[in-house]
Short mmCIF file of C-alpha atoms and ligand atoms in Angstrom, two decimals:
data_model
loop_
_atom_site.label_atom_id
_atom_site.label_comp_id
_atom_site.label_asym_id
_atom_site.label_seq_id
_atom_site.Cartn_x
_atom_site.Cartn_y
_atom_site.Cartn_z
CA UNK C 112 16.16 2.36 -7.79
CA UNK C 113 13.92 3.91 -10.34
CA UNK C 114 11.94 6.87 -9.72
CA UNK C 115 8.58 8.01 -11.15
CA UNK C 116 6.38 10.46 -10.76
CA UNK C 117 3.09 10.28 -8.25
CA UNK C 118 0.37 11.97 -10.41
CA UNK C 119 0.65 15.64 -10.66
CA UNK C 120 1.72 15.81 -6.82
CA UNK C 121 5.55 16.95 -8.16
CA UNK C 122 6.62 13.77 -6.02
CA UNK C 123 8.90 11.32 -7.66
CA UNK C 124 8.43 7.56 -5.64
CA UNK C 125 10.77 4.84 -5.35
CA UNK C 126 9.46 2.23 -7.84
CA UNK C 127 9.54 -0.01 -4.29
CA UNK C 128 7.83 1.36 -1.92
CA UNK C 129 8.49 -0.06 1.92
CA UNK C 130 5.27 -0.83 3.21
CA UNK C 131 4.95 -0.80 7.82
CA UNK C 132 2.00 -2.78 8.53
CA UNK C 133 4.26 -5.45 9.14
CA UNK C 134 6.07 -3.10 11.47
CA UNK C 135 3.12 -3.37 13.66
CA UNK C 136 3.36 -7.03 13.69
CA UNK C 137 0.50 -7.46 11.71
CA UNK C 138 2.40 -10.57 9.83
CA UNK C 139 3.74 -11.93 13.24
CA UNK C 140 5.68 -10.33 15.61
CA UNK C 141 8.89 -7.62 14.31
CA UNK C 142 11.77 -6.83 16.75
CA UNK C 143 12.27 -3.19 17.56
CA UNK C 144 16.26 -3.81 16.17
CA UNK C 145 14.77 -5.50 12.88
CA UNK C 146 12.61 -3.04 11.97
CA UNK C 147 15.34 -0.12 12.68
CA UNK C 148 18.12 -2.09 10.27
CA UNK C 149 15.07 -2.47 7.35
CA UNK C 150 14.00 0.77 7.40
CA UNK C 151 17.71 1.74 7.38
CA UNK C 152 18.73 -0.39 4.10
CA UNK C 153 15.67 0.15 2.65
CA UNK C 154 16.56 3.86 2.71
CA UNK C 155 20.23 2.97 1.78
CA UNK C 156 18.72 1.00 -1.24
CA UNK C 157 16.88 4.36 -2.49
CA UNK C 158 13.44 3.66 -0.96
CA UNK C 159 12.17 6.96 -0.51
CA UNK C 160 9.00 5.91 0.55
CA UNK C 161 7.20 4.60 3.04
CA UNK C 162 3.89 3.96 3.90
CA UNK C 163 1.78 3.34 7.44
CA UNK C 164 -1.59 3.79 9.55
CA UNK C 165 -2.38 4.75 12.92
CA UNK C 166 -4.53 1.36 12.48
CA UNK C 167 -1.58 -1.13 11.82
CA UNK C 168 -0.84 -2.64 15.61
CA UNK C 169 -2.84 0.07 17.22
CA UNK C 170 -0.14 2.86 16.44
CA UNK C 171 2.72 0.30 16.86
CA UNK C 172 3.66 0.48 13.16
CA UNK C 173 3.66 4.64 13.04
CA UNK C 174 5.80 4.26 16.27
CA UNK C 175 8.25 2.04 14.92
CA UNK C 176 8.33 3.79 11.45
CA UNK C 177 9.12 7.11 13.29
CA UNK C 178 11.84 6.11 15.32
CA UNK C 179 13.79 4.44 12.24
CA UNK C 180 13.20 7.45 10.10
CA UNK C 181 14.68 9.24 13.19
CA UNK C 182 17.71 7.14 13.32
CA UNK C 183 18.19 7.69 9.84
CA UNK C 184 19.28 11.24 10.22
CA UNK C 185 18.51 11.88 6.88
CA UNK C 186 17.18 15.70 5.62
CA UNK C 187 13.51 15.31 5.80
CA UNK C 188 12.82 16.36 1.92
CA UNK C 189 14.82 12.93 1.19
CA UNK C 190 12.13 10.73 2.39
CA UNK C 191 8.20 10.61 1.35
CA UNK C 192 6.05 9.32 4.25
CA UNK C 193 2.34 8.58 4.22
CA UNK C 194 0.13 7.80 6.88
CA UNK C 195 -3.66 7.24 7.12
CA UNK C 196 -6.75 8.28 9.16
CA UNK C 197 -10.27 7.31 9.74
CA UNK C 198 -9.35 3.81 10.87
CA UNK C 199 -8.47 2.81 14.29
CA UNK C 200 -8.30 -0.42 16.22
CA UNK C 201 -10.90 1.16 17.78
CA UNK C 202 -13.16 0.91 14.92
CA UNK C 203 -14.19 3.87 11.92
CA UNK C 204 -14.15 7.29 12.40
CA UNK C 205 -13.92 9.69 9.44
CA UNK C 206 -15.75 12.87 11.07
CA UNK C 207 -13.83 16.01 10.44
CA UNK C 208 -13.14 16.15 14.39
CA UNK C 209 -11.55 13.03 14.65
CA UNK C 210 -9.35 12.94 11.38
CA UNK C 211 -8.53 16.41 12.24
CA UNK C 212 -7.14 15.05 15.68
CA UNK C 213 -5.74 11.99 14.21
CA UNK C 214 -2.68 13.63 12.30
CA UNK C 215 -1.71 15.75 15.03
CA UNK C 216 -1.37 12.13 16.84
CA UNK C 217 -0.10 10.53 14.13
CA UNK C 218 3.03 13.49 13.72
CA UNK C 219 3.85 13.05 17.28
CA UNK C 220 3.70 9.09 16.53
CA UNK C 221 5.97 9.85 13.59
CA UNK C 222 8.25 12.34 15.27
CA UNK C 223 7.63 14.54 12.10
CA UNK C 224 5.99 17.92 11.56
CA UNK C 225 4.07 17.04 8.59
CA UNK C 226 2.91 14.01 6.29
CA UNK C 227 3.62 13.99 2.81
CA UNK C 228 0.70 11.82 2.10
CA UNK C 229 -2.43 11.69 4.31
CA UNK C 230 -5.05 9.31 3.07
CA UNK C 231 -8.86 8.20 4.14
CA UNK C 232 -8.16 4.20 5.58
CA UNK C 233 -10.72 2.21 3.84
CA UNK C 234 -13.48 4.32 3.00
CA UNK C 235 -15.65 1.23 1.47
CA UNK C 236 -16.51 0.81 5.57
CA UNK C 237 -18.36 4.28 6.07
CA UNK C 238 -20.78 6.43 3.82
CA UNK C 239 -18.71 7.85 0.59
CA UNK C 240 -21.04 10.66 1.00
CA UNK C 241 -19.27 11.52 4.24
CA UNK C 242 -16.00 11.25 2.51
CA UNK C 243 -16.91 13.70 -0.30
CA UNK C 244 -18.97 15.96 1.56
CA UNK C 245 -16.78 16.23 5.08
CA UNK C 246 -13.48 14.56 5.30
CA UNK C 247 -11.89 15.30 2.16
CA UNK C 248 -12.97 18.93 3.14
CA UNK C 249 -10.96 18.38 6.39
CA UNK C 250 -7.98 17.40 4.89
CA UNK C 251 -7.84 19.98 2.14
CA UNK C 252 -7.44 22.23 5.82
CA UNK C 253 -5.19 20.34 7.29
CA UNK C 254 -3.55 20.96 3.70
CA UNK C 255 -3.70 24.67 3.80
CA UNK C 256 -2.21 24.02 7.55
CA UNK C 257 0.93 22.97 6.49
CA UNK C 258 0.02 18.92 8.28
CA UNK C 259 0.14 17.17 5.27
CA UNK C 260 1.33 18.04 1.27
CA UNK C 261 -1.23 15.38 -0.53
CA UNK C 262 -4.65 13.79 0.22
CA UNK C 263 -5.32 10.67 -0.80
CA UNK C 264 -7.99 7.91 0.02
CA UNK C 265 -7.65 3.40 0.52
CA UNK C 266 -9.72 0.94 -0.24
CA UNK C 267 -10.37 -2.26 -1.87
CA UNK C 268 -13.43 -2.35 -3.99
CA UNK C 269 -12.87 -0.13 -7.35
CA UNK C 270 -15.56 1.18 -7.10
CA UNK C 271 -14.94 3.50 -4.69
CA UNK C 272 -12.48 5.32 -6.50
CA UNK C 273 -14.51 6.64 -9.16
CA UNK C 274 -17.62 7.36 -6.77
CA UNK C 275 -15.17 9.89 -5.03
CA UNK C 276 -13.22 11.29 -7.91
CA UNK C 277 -16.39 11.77 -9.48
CA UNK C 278 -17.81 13.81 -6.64
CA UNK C 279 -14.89 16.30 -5.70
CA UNK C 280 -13.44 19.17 -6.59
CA UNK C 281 -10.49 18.21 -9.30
CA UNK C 282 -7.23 18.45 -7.35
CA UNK C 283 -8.44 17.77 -3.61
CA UNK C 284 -7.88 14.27 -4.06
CA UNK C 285 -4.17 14.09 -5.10
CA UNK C 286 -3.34 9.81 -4.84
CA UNK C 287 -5.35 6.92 -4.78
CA UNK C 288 -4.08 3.46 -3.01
CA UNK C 289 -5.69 0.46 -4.21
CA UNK C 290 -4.54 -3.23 -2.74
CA UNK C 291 -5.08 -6.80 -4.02
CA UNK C 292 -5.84 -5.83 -7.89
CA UNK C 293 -2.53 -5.75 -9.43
CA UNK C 294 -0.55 -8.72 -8.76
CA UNK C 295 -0.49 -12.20 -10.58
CA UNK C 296 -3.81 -13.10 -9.68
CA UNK C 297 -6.00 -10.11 -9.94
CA UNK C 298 -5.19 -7.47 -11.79
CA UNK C 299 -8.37 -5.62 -11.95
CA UNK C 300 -6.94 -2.08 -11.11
CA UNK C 301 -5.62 -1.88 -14.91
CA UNK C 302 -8.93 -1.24 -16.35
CA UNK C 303 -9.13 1.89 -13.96
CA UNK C 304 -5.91 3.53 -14.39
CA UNK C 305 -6.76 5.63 -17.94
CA UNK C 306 -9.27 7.25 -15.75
CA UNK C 307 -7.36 8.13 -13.01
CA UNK C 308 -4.50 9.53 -15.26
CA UNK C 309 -7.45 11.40 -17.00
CA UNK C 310 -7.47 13.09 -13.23
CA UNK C 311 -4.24 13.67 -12.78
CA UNK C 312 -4.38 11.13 -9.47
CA UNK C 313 -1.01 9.02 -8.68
CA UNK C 314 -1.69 5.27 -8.01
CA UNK C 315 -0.11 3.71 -5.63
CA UNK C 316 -0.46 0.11 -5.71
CA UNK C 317 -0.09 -2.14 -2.48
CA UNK C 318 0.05 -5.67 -1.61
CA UNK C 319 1.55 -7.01 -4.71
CA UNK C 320 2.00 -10.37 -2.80
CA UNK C 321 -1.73 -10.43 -2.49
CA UNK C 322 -1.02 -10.20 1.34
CA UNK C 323 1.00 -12.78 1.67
CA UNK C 324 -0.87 -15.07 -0.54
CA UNK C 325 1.93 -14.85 -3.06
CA UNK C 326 4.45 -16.59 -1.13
CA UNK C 327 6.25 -19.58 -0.17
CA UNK C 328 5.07 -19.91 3.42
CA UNK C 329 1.53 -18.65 2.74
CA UNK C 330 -0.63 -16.52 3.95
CA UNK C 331 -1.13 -15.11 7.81
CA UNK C 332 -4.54 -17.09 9.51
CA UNK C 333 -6.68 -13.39 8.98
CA UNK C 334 -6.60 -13.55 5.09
CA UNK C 335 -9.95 -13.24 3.68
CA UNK C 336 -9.44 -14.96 0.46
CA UNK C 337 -11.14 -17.72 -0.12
CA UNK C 338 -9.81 -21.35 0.52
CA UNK C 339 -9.78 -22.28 -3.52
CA UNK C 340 -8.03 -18.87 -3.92
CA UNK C 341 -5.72 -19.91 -1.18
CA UNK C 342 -4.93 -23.47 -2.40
CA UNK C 343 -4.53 -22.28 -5.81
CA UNK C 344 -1.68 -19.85 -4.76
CA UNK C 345 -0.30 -22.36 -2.58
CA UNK C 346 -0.07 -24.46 -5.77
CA UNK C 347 1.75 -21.66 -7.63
CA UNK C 348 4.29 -21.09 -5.45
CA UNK C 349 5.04 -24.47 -4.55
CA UNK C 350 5.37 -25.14 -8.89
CA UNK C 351 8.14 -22.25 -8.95
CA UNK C 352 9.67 -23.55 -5.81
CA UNK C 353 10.42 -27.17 -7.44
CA UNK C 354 12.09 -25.12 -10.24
CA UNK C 355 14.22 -22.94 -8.08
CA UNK C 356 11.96 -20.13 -8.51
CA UNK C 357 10.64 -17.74 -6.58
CA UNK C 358 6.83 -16.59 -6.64
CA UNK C 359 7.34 -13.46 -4.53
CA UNK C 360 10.14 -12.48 -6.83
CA UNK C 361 7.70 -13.18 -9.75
CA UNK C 362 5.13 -11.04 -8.46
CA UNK C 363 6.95 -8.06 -7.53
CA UNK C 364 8.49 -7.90 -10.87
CA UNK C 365 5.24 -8.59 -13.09
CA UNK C 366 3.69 -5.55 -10.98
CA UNK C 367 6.52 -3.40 -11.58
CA UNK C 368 6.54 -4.00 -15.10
CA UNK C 369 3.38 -1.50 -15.66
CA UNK C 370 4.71 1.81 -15.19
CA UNK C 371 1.79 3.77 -15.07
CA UNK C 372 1.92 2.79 -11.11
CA UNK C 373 3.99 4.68 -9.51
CA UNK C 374 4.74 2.63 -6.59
CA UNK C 375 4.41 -0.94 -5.81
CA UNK C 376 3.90 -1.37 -2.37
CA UNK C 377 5.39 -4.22 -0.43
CA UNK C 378 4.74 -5.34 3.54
CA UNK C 379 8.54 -5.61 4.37
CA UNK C 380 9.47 -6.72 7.97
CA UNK C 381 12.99 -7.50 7.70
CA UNK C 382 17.05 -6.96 6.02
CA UNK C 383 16.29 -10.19 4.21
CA UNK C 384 13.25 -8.69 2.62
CA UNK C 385 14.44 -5.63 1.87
CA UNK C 386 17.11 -7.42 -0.33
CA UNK C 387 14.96 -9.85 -1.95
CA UNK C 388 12.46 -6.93 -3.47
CA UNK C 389 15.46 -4.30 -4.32
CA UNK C 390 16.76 -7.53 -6.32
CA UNK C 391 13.53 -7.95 -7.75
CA UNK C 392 13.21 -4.42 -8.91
CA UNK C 393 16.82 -4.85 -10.08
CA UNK C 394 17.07 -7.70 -11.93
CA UNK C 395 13.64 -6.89 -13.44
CA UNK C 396 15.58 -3.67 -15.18
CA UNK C 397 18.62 -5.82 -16.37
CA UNK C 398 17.22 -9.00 -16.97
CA UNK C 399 13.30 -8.58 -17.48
CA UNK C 400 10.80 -10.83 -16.19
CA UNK C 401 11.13 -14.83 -16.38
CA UNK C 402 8.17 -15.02 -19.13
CA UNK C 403 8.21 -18.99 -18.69
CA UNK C 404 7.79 -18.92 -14.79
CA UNK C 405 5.01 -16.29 -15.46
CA UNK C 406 2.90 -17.86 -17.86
CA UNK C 407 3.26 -21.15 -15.89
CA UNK C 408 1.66 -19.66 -12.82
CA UNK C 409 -0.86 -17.59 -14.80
CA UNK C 410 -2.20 -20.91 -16.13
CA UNK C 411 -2.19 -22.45 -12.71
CA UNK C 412 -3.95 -19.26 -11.17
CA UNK C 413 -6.46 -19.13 -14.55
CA UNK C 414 -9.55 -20.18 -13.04
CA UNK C 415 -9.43 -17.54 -9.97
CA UNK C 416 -8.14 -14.76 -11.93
CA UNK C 417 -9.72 -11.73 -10.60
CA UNK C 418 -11.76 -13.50 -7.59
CA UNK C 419 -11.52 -11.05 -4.61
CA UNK C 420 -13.73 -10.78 -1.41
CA UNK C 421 -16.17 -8.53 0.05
CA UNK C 422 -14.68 -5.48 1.77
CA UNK C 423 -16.80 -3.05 3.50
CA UNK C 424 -20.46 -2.10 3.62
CA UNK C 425 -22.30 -4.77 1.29
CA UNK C 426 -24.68 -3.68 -0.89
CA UNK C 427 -28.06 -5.64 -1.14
P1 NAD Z 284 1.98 -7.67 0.66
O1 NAD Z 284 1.30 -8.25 -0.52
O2 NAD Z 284 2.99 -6.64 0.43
O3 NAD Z 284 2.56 -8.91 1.50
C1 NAD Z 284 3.21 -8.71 2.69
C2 NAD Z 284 3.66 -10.05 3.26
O4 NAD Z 284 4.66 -10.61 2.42
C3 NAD Z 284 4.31 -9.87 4.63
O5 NAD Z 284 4.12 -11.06 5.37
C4 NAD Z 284 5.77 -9.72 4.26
O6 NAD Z 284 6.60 -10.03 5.36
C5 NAD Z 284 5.90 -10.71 3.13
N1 NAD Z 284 6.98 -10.42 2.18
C6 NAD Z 284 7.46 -9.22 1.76
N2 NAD Z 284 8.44 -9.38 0.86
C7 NAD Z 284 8.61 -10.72 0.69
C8 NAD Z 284 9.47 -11.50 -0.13
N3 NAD Z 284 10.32 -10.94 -0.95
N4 NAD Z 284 9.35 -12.84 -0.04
C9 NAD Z 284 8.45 -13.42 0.79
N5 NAD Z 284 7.61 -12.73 1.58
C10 NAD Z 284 7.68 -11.39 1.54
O7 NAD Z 284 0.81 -7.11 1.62
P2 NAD Z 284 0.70 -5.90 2.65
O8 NAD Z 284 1.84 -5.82 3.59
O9 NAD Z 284 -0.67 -5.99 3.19
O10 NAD Z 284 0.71 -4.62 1.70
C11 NAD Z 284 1.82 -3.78 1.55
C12 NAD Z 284 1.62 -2.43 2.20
O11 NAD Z 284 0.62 -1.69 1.52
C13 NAD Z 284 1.16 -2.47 3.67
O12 NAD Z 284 2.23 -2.68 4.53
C14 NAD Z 284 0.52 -1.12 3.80
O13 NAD Z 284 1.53 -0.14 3.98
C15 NAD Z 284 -0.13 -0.92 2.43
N6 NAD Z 284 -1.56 -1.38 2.38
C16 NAD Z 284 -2.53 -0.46 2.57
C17 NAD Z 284 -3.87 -0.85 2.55
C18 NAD Z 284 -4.94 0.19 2.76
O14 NAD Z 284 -4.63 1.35 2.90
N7 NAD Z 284 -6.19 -0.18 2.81
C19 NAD Z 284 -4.22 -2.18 2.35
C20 NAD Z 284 -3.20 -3.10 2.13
C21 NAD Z 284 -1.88 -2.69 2.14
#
């Protein structure tokens, strides 16, 4: 599995990274056993990282994820875990108190004694000023504490990004994770990425199957996309179905192709998905990418190219 290199963090990511929101049965419901043998091939594969939220299941994903890393056995320096704070099932909470509190539950949750990656959950929910002036300040302590290596902060509008970057001291904000803009249909985030390698910030980019829209059985009931978007992704995969293709394949590989992202991050909840995006990643590196298969589905997804839906506090 290729490796490359997160920013100016030092940290080199698995091109694949193993995503656990599915571990906290976000995408319908994971056996303990499952989730223990995925984490353990994905490892086996050379996954080094892997990525989760005290928010995902209520803490059931960080739960999970700990006790497979566990069973592992592995030396700790051979994995790179991240974990999140601010968001709860509880609702937001990105006060210095409360994020300050959160890792300390999250390590226990994780059986670790520090994060490699600890990053604000979908700041676009709560003031950015907050973020800037109070949180990231937080973290750069629980830095200096030894709780986490890198900061980082989530979200889906773009926007957000720069607001923050903008705003901070260069080098507290090591990693940004952006969602839903770079895969088949949207693929927004490019326009963004010569400014955040202008800041030296590692991109990690998640949900290349547009959460699930990019797949044969469709999306779970909670997507927010709308039904067009929906229907025309449906339409897509069902096209490279008839022709013995796969469209989850497809979009793993077309966002892997752009290697100023370090990481493409994938919700995996099982061996047989594990194997499936390894393969991807592999075959992409022998093979390349089925050009025909792409540009059929890019011409069936043309007219919602880049439509995504509101996240957050709306602006009026
Ligand atoms: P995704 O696009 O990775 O899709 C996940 C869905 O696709 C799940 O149902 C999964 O079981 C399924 N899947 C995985 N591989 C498959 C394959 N080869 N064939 C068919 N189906 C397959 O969306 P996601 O899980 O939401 O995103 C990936 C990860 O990124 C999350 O688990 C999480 O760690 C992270 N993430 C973070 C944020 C944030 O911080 N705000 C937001 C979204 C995602």
């Amino acid at each position: 599995m290729e490796l490359r290199p997160l920013g100016n963090t030092g940290l080199n990511l698995s091109c694949v990274g193993f995503g656990a929101s599915p571990l906290g049965n976000v995408f319908g419901d994971v056996p303990e056993e499952d989730a223990i043998a995925s984490v353990r091939l994905a490892f086996q594969s050379g996954i080094n990282f892997f990525d989760t939220s005290p928010y995902y299941g209520g803490t059931v994903s960080e739960k999970v994820l700990g006790k497979a890393l566990k069973a592992l056995g592995a030396p700790r320096n051979e994995y790179i875990v991240s974990t999140k704070c601010g968001r709860y099932k509880e609702g937001f909470d990105f006060s210095a108190e409360r994020v300050t509190r959160s890792i300390e539950e999250s390590l226990q949750r994780l059986q670790l004694d520090y994060v490699d990656i600890l990053q604000c959950h979908d700041i676009e929910f709560e003031s950015l000023d907050q973020i800037v002036n109070e949180t990231i300040p937080a973290l750069q302590k629980l830095k200096e504490a030894g709780k986490t290596r890198f900061i980082g902060i989530t979200g889906l509008p773009l926007s957000i990004f720069t607001y923050v970057l903008d705003r901070v001291p260069p080098g507290s904000v090591d990693v940004i994770l952006s969602y839903c803009h770079y895969c088949i249909n949207d693929s927004t985030l490019e326009d963004l990425i010569p400014y955040l390698k202008s800041k030296g910030v590692g991109i990690i980019n998640a949900s290349p199957l547009s959460m699930g829209l990019l797949t044969e059985s469709g999306p779970p009931q909670w997507h927010p996309a709308s039904p067009e978007l929906k229907s025309a992704c449906q339409a897509a995969a069902a096209c490279c179905k008839k022709k013995g293709k796969n469209i989850s394949k497809l979009a793993m590989q077309y966002s892997l192709l752009n290697k100023d992202i370090t990481t493409v991050l994938v919700g995996i909840k099982s061996v047989e998905q594990v194997e499936q995006n390894v393969a991807a990643a592999t075959e992409l590196a022998t093979s390349g990418i089925d050009q025909e298969a792409l540009s059929e589905v890019e011409t069936i997804l043309n007219h919602v190219k880049n439509q995504t839906w509101p996240s957050g506090i709306q602006k009026n």
